Amino acid sequence: MRSLVFFWRLGAVFSFPSLPFLHPGLMRQPSDTEEPLEPKGSFNSDCISEPGSAPSVSAVDKGAEALDQLRRAHAAMQQYMTAEMEAYAEDWKLLGNCNEVMEGRCQEVRASAKDAVKELEKTAELMEHSLPQLASIDKIEAQLATLTEAVNRIDEYSKALADRFECT
């Protein structure tokens, strides 16, 4: 903010096309109660003449040099801000592309999850229908064990009868 006030006190109003928030109309004018701000860097108060006095030749040269430095600084700042804005625009494009890819991937995952749920529902239905058949298999297995036991007893009994009557 100090540099903006300094630019204003120099009487130089610059337009920053890439920086709308630095519009000259938005810069505040220093009030009479404020203490004067000393500029930093290579700018000093020697290049500013006092009101009502004629500027010296060295002050004019320094003022012209200061204005030239300000123009170069403005051009460098404009170039920097343009590059930054282009980089931000590229970042946003990349983020947009990433979002589109992620959205597509999420839709694929959602679709495959829905398919998996449908298949699991079908499997659960088939299991429900096969439960009575599985229960009947258990009954048949128990009956088969009983029949096998009965066949073994009959076989033993027939062998005992064959031995008793000596039939071979």
mmCIF file of C-alpha atoms in Angstrom:
data_model
loop_
_atom_site.group_PDB
_atom_site.id
_atom_site.type_symbol
_atom_site.label_atom_id
_atom_site.label_comp_id
_atom_site.label_asym_id
_atom_site.label_seq_id
_atom_site.Cartn_x
_atom_site.Cartn_y
_atom_site.Cartn_z
ATOM 1 C CA MET A 1 0.000 0.000 0.000
ATOM 2 C CA ARG A 2 2.930 2.338 0.729
ATOM 3 C CA SER A 3 4.162 2.007 -2.851
ATOM 4 C CA LEU A 4 0.696 2.886 -4.169
ATOM 5 C CA VAL A 5 0.634 6.015 -2.022
ATOM 6 C CA PHE A 6 4.123 6.853 -3.249
ATOM 7 C CA PHE A 7 3.026 6.478 -6.878
ATOM 8 C CA TRP A 8 0.070 8.752 -6.147
ATOM 9 C CA ARG A 9 2.282 11.412 -4.530
ATOM 10 C CA LEU A 10 4.547 11.398 -7.570
ATOM 11 C CA GLY A 11 1.516 12.411 -9.544
ATOM 12 C CA ALA A 12 1.934 9.421 -11.805
ATOM 13 C CA VAL A 13 -1.277 7.612 -12.477
ATOM 14 C CA PHE A 14 -0.592 4.293 -14.148
ATOM 15 C CA SER A 15 -3.083 1.934 -15.655
ATOM 16 C CA PHE A 16 -2.611 -1.717 -14.818
ATOM 17 C CA PRO A 17 -4.772 -3.550 -17.377
ATOM 18 C CA SER A 18 -4.013 -6.947 -15.902
ATOM 19 C CA LEU A 19 -4.650 -5.758 -12.349
ATOM 20 C CA PRO A 20 -8.192 -4.399 -12.085
ATOM 21 C CA PHE A 21 -7.902 -3.994 -8.314
ATOM 22 C CA LEU A 22 -5.130 -1.366 -8.818
ATOM 23 C CA HIS A 23 -7.350 0.971 -10.807
ATOM 24 C CA PRO A 24 -6.197 4.585 -10.237
ATOM 25 C CA GLY A 25 -9.665 5.565 -9.050
ATOM 26 C CA LEU A 26 -9.405 3.006 -6.257
ATOM 27 C CA MET A 27 -6.084 4.336 -4.928
ATOM 28 C CA ARG A 28 -6.597 6.408 -1.843
ATOM 29 C CA GLN A 29 -5.200 9.900 -1.625
ATOM 30 C CA PRO A 30 -3.003 10.583 1.381
ATOM 31 C CA SER A 31 -4.613 12.742 4.016
ATOM 32 C CA ASP A 32 -2.992 15.839 5.503
ATOM 33 C CA THR A 33 -2.783 14.191 8.926
ATOM 34 C CA GLU A 34 -0.706 11.275 7.664
ATOM 35 C CA GLU A 35 3.013 11.374 8.059
ATOM 36 C CA PRO A 36 4.820 11.349 4.738
ATOM 37 C CA LEU A 37 6.049 7.930 3.789
ATOM 38 C CA GLU A 38 9.669 7.482 2.823
ATOM 39 C CA PRO A 39 9.987 5.448 -0.327
ATOM 40 C CA LYS A 40 12.063 2.289 -0.271
ATOM 41 C CA GLY A 41 14.522 1.072 -2.839
ATOM 42 C CA SER A 42 16.176 3.351 -5.367
ATOM 43 C CA PHE A 43 13.430 5.996 -5.169
ATOM 44 C CA ASN A 44 14.052 8.915 -2.833
ATOM 45 C CA SER A 45 12.575 12.313 -2.109
ATOM 46 C CA ASP A 46 15.278 14.130 -4.126
ATOM 47 C CA CYS A 47 13.313 13.502 -7.314
ATOM 48 C CA ILE A 48 10.209 15.268 -5.923
ATOM 49 C CA SER A 49 10.222 19.046 -5.936
ATOM 50 C CA GLU A 50 8.547 21.088 -3.246
ATOM 51 C CA PRO A 51 5.240 22.745 -4.216
ATOM 52 C CA GLY A 52 5.775 26.274 -5.562
ATOM 53 C CA SER A 53 9.485 25.831 -6.286
ATOM 54 C CA ALA A 54 11.094 25.218 -9.632
ATOM 55 C CA PRO A 55 12.549 21.768 -9.935
ATOM 56 C CA SER A 56 16.296 21.596 -10.363
ATOM 57 C CA VAL A 57 17.834 19.943 -13.399
ATOM 58 C CA SER A 58 19.115 17.057 -11.289
ATOM 59 C CA ALA A 59 15.657 16.613 -9.779
ATOM 60 C CA VAL A 60 14.123 16.530 -13.273
ATOM 61 C CA ASP A 61 16.723 13.989 -14.398
ATOM 62 C CA LYS A 62 16.110 11.936 -11.287
ATOM 63 C CA GLY A 63 12.370 12.278 -11.810
ATOM 64 C CA ALA A 64 12.685 11.136 -15.416
ATOM 65 C CA GLU A 65 14.919 8.286 -14.275
ATOM 66 C CA ALA A 66 12.384 7.382 -11.600
ATOM 67 C CA LEU A 67 9.560 7.453 -14.148
ATOM 68 C CA ASP A 68 11.623 5.275 -16.487
ATOM 69 C CA GLN A 69 12.242 2.851 -13.621
ATOM 70 C CA LEU A 70 8.539 2.897 -12.839
ATOM 71 C CA ARG A 71 7.684 2.150 -16.479
ATOM 72 C CA ARG A 72 10.117 -0.762 -16.520
ATOM 73 C CA ALA A 73 8.783 -1.975 -13.174
ATOM 74 C CA HIS A 74 5.240 -1.669 -14.507
ATOM 75 C CA ALA A 75 6.147 -3.609 -17.663
ATOM 76 C CA ALA A 76 7.897 -6.283 -15.605
ATOM 77 C CA MET A 77 4.945 -6.491 -13.210
ATOM 78 C CA GLN A 78 2.526 -6.710 -16.131
ATOM 79 C CA GLN A 79 4.613 -9.470 -17.712
ATOM 80 C CA TYR A 80 4.825 -11.295 -14.376
ATOM 81 C CA MET A 81 1.089 -10.999 -13.733
ATOM 82 C CA THR A 82 0.295 -12.131 -17.289
ATOM 83 C CA ALA A 83 2.491 -15.192 -16.816
ATOM 84 C CA GLU A 84 0.918 -15.895 -13.420
ATOM 85 C CA MET A 85 -2.603 -15.568 -14.810
ATOM 86 C CA GLU A 86 -1.733 -17.860 -17.711
ATOM 87 C CA ALA A 87 -0.270 -20.369 -15.254
ATOM 88 C CA TYR A 88 -3.413 -20.148 -13.104
ATOM 89 C CA ALA A 89 -5.578 -20.597 -16.204
ATOM 90 C CA GLU A 90 -3.580 -23.693 -17.175
ATOM 91 C CA ASP A 91 -3.900 -25.013 -13.615
ATOM 92 C CA TRP A 92 -7.661 -24.512 -13.725
ATOM 93 C CA LYS A 93 -7.866 -26.243 -17.102
ATOM 94 C CA LEU A 94 -5.862 -29.148 -15.708
ATOM 95 C CA LEU A 95 -8.110 -29.313 -12.643
ATOM 96 C CA GLY A 96 -11.166 -29.250 -14.903
ATOM 97 C CA ASN A 97 -9.757 -32.124 -16.954
ATOM 98 C CA CYS A 98 -8.949 -34.046 -13.763
ATOM 99 C CA ASN A 99 -12.502 -33.480 -12.537
ATOM 100 C CA GLU A 100 -13.923 -34.771 -15.823
ATOM 101 C CA VAL A 101 -11.722 -37.876 -15.689
ATOM 102 C CA MET A 102 -12.630 -38.487 -12.043
ATOM 103 C CA GLU A 103 -16.322 -38.017 -12.816
ATOM 104 C CA GLY A 104 -16.085 -40.600 -15.606
ATOM 105 C CA ARG A 105 -14.221 -43.005 -13.336
ATOM 106 C CA CYS A 106 -16.788 -42.513 -10.558
ATOM 107 C CA GLN A 107 -19.599 -43.260 -13.016
ATOM 108 C CA GLU A 108 -17.800 -46.448 -14.089
ATOM 109 C CA VAL A 109 -17.344 -47.528 -10.476
ATOM 110 C CA ARG A 110 -20.969 -46.661 -9.691
ATOM 111 C CA ALA A 111 -22.179 -48.708 -12.677
ATOM 112 C CA SER A 112 -20.015 -51.697 -11.766
ATOM 113 C CA ALA A 113 -21.180 -51.475 -8.145
ATOM 114 C CA LYS A 114 -24.813 -51.484 -9.318
ATOM 115 C CA ASP A 115 -24.080 -54.526 -11.496
ATOM 116 C CA ALA A 116 -22.408 -56.269 -8.559
ATOM 117 C CA VAL A 117 -25.420 -55.561 -6.334
ATOM 118 C CA LYS A 118 -27.770 -56.976 -8.986
ATOM 119 C CA GLU A 119 -25.654 -60.132 -9.282
ATOM 120 C CA LEU A 120 -25.556 -60.535 -5.503
ATOM 121 C CA GLU A 121 -29.343 -60.142 -5.354
ATOM 122 C CA LYS A 122 -29.718 -62.863 -8.014
ATOM 123 C CA THR A 123 -27.349 -65.124 -6.084
ATOM 124 C CA ALA A 124 -29.278 -64.537 -2.859
ATOM 125 C CA GLU A 125 -32.530 -65.384 -4.673
ATOM 126 C CA LEU A 126 -31.036 -68.600 -6.048
ATOM 127 C CA MET A 127 -29.778 -69.526 -2.580
ATOM 128 C CA GLU A 128 -33.260 -68.965 -1.153
ATOM 129 C CA HIS A 129 -34.772 -71.232 -3.800
ATOM 130 C CA SER A 130 -32.117 -73.897 -3.281
ATOM 131 C CA LEU A 131 -32.445 -74.020 0.541
ATOM 132 C CA PRO A 132 -35.439 -76.418 0.470
ATOM 133 C CA GLN A 133 -33.595 -78.619 -2.017
ATOM 134 C CA LEU A 134 -30.506 -78.606 0.199
ATOM 135 C CA ALA A 135 -32.705 -79.595 3.155
ATOM 136 C CA SER A 136 -34.149 -82.478 1.118
ATOM 137 C CA ILE A 137 -30.594 -83.572 0.251
ATOM 138 C CA ASP A 138 -29.886 -83.832 3.981
ATOM 139 C CA LYS A 139 -33.027 -85.952 4.446
ATOM 140 C CA ILE A 140 -32.079 -88.200 1.513
ATOM 141 C CA GLU A 141 -28.577 -88.579 2.928
ATOM 142 C CA ALA A 142 -30.008 -89.669 6.304
ATOM 143 C CA GLN A 143 -32.336 -92.135 4.563
ATOM 144 C CA LEU A 144 -29.417 -93.474 2.512
ATOM 145 C CA ALA A 145 -27.439 -94.066 5.687
ATOM 146 C CA THR A 146 -30.400 -95.969 7.167
ATOM 147 C CA LEU A 147 -30.767 -98.039 3.970
ATOM 148 C CA THR A 148 -27.043 -98.814 3.915
ATOM 149 C CA GLU A 149 -27.253 -99.993 7.499
ATOM 150 C CA ALA A 150 -30.289 -102.170 6.651
ATOM 151 C CA VAL A 151 -28.487 -103.647 3.609
ATOM 152 C CA ASN A 152 -25.475 -104.469 5.756
ATOM 153 C CA ARG A 153 -27.697 -106.230 8.339
ATOM 154 C CA ILE A 154 -29.497 -108.196 5.612
ATOM 155 C CA ASP A 155 -26.133 -109.159 4.115
ATOM 156 C CA GLU A 156 -24.853 -110.354 7.484
ATOM 157 C CA TYR A 157 -28.094 -112.247 8.102
ATOM 158 C CA SER A 158 -27.940 -113.903 4.667
ATOM 159 C CA LYS A 159 -24.314 -114.936 5.300
ATOM 160 C CA ALA A 160 -25.304 -116.368 8.659
ATOM 161 C CA LEU A 161 -28.134 -118.320 7.015
ATOM 162 C CA ALA A 162 -25.796 -119.608 4.296
ATOM 163 C CA ASP A 163 -23.340 -120.788 6.914
ATOM 164 C CA ARG A 164 -26.107 -122.471 8.897
ATOM 165 C CA PHE A 165 -27.506 -124.354 5.944
ATOM 166 C CA GLU A 166 -24.113 -124.772 4.365
ATOM 167 C CA CYS A 167 -24.995 -123.199 1.081
ATOM 168 C CA THR A 168 -22.183 -121.767 -0.741
#
